[in-house]
PDB file of C-alpha atoms in Angstrom:
ATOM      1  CA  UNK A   1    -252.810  63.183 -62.898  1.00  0.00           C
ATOM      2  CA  UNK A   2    -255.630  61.853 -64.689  1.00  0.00           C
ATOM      3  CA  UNK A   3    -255.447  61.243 -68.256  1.00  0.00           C
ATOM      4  CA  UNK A   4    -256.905  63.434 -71.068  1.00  0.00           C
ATOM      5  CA  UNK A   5    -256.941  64.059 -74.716  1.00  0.00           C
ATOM      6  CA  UNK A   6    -258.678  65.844 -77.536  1.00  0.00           C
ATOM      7  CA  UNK A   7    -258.329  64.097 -81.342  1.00  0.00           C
ATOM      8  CA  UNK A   8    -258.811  66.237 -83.887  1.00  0.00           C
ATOM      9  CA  UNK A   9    -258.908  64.978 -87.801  1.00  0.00           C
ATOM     10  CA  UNK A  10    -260.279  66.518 -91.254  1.00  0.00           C
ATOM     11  CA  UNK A  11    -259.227  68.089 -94.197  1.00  0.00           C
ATOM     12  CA  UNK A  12    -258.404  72.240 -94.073  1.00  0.00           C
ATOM     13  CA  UNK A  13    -257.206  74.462 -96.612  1.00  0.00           C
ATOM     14  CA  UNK A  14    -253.784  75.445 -96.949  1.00  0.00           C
ATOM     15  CA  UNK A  15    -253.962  78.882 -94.937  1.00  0.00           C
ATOM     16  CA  UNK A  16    -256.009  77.353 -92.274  1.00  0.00           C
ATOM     17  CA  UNK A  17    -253.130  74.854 -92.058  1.00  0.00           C
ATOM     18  CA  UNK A  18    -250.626  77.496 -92.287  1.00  0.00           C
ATOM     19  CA  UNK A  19    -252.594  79.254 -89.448  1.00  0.00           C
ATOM     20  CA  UNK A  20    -252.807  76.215 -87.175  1.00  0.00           C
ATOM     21  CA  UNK A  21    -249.428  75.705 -87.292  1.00  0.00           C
ATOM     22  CA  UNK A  22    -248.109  79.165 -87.207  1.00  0.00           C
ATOM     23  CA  UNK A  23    -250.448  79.379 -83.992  1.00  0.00           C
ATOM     24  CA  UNK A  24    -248.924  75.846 -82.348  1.00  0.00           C
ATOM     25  CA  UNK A  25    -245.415  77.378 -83.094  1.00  0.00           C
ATOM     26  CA  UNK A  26    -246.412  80.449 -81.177  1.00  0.00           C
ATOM     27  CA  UNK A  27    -247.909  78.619 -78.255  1.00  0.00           C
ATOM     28  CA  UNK A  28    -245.196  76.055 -78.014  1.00  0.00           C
ATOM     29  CA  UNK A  29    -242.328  79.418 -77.785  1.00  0.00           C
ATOM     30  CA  UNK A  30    -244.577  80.754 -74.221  1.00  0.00           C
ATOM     31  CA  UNK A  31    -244.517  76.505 -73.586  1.00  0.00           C
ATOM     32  CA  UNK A  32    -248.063  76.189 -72.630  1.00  0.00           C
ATOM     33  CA  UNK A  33    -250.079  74.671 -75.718  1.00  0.00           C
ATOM     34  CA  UNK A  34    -253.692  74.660 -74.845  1.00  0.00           C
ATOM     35  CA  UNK A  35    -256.173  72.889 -77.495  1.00  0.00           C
ATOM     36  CA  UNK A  36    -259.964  73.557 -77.357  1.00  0.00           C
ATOM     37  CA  UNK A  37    -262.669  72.156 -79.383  1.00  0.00           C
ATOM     38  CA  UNK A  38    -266.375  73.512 -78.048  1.00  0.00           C
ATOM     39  CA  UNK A  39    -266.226  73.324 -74.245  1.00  0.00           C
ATOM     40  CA  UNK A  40    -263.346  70.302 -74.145  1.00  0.00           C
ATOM     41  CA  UNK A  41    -259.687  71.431 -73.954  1.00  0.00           C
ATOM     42  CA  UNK A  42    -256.424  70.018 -72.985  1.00  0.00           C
ATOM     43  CA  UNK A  43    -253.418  72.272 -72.369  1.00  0.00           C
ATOM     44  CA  UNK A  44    -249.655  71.199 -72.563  1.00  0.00           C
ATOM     45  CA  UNK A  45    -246.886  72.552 -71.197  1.00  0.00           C
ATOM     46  CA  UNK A  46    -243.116  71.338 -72.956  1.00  0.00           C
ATOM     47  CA  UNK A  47    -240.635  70.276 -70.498  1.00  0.00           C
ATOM     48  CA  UNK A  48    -237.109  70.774 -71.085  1.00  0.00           C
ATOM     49  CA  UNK A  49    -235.967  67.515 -73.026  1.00  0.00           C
ATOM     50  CA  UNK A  50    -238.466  66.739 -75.605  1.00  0.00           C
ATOM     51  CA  UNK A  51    -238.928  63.715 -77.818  1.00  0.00           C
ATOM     52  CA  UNK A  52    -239.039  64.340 -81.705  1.00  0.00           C
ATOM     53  CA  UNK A  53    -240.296  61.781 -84.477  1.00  0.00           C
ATOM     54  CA  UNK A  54    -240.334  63.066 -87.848  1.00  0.00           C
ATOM     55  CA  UNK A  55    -242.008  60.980 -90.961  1.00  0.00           C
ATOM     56  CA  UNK A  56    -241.592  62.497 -94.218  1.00  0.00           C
ATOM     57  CA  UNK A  57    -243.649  60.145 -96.844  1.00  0.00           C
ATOM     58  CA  UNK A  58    -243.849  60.338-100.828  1.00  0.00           C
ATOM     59  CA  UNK A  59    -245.973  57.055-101.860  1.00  0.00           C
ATOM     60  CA  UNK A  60    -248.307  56.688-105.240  1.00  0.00           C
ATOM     61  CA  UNK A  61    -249.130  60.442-105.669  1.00  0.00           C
ATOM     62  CA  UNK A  62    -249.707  60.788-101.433  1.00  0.00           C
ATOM     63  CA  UNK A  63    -247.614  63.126 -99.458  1.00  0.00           C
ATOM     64  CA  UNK A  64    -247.418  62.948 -95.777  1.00  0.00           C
ATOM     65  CA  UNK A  65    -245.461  64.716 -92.668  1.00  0.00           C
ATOM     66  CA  UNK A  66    -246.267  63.156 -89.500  1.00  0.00           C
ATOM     67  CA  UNK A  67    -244.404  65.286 -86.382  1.00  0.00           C
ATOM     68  CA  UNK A  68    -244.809  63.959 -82.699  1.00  0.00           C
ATOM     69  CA  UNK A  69    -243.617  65.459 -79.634  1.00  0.00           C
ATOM     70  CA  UNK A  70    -243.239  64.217 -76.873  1.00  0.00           C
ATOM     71  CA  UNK A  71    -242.137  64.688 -73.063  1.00  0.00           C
ATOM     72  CA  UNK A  72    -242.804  64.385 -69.241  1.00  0.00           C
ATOM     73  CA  UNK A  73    -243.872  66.237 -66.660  1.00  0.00           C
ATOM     74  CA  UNK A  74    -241.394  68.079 -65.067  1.00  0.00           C
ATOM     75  CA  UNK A  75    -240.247  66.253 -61.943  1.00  0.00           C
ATOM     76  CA  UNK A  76    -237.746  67.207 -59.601  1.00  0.00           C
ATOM     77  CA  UNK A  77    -234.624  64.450 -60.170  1.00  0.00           C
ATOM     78  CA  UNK A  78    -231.247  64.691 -59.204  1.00  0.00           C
ATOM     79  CA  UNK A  79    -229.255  65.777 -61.831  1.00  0.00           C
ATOM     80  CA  UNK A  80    -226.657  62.408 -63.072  1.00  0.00           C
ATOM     81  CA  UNK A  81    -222.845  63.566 -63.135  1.00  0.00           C
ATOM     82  CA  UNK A  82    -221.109  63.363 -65.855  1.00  0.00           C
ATOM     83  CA  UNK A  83    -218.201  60.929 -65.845  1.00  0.00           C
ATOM     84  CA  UNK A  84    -215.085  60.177 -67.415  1.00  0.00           C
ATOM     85  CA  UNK A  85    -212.514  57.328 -67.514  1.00  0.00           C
ATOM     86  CA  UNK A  86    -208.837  57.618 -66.468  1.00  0.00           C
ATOM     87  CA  UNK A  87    -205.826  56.279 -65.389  1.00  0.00           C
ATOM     88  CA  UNK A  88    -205.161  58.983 -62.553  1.00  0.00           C
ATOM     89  CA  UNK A  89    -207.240  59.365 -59.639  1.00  0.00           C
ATOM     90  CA  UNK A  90    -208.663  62.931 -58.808  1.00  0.00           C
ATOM     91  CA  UNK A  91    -207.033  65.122 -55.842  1.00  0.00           C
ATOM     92  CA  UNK A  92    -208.970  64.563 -52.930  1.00  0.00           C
ATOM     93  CA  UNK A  93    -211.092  67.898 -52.084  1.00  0.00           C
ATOM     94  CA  UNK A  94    -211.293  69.180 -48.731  1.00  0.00           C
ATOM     95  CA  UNK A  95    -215.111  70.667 -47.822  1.00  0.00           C
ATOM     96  CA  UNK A  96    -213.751  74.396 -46.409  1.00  0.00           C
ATOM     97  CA  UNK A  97    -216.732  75.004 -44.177  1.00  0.00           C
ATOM     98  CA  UNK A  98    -216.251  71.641 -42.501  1.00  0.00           C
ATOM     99  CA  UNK A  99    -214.881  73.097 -39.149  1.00  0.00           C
ATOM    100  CA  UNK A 100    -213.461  69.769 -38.027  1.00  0.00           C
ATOM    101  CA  UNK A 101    -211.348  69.862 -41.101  1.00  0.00           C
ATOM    102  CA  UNK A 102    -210.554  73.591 -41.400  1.00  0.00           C
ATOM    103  CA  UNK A 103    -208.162  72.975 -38.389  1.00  0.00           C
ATOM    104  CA  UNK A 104    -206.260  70.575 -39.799  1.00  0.00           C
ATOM    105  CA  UNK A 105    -203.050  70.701 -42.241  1.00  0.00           C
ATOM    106  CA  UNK A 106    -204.152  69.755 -45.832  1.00  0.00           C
ATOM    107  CA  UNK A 107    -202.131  66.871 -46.010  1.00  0.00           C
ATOM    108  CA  UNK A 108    -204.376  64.962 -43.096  1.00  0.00           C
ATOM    109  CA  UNK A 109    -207.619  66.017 -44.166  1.00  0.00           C
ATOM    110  CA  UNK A 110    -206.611  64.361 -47.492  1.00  0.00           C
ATOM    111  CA  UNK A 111    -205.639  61.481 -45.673  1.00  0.00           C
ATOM    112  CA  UNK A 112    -208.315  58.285 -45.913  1.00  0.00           C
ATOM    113  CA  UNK A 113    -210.278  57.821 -43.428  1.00  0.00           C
ATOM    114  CA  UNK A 114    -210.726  55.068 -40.921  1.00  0.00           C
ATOM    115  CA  UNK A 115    -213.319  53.350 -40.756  1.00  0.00           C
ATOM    116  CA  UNK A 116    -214.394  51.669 -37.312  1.00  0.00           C
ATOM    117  CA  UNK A 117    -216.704  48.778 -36.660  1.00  0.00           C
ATOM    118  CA  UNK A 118    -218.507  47.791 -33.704  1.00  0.00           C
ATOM    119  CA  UNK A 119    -217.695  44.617 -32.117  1.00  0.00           C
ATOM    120  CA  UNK A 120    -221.280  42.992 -33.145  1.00  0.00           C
ATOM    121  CA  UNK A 121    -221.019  44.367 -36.548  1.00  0.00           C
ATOM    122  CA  UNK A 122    -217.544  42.875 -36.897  1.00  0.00           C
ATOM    123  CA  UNK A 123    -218.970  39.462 -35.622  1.00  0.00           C
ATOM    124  CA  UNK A 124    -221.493  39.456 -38.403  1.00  0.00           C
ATOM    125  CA  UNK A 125    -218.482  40.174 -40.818  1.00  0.00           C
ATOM    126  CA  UNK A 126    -216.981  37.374 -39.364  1.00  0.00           C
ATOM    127  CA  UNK A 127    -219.565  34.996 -39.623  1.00  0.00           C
ATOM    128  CA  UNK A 128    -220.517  35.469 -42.922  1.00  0.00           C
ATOM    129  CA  UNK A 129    -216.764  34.687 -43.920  1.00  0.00           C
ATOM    130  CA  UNK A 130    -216.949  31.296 -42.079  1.00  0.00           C
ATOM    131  CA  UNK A 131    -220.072  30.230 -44.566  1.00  0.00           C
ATOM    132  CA  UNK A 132    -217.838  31.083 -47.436  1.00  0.00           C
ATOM    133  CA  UNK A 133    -216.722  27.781 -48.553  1.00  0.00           C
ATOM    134  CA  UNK A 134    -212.651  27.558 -48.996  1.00  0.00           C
ATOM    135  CA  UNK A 135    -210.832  27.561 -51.839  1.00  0.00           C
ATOM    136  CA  UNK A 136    -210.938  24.354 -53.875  1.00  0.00           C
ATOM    137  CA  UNK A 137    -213.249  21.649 -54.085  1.00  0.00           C
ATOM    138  CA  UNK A 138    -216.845  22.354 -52.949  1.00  0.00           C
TER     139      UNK A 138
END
């Protein structure tokens, strides 16, 4: 996506503030934000999780709000897990439309599975043991 952007700074009047902002409020509710000025225009769609920063300023007779939002495009991720921390593992789950399993008595499909290793794979194992140095000195 190339990269875009419209500045816009001055001084308004109150209701053309008030306007502005009742308009960016609207905009930002159907989540697509488009800003024109003459023929230039950049439009902004909110994702889902969006940044805030909020200044609120009183300094020598100057007020000031600053607001930014912020977020990315939406792009397709895989959703993290939650997780928690126990002392007790879970009960194993058995995947129903697995037809090798659905044959089975519950008791061994919960049981752990073997794993088996090919002979060359189990040399490699082997070998990278031997490199190990022993315990003790080095």
């Amino acid at each position: 996506m190339s990269k875009s952007g419209l500045a816009i700074k001055g001084a308004m009047d109150f209701d053309s503030v008030s306007t502005f902002l009742t308009d960016l409020v609207a905009s930002f509710k159907e989540r697509t934000i488009c800003v024109q000025r003459g023929e230039e225009f950049v439009t902004l769609k909110p994702g889902e999780l969006i940044e805030l920063e909020l200044e609120v300023l009183v300094k020598k007779g100057k007020q000031k709000l600053s607001l930014e939002l912020a977020w990315r495009d939406e792009v397709l991720t895989e959703v993290e897990a939650p997780f928690k921390v126990s002392s007790k593992e879970p009960e194993p789950v058995v995947p129903a439309e697995d037809p090798c399993l659905a044959t089975l008595p519950v008791a061994e499909a919960a049981a752990p599975a073997t794993v088996l290793v090919k002979p060359e794979e189990k040399k490699a194992e082997d070998k990278k043991e031997d490199t190990k140095p022993a315990g003790g000195k080095k």
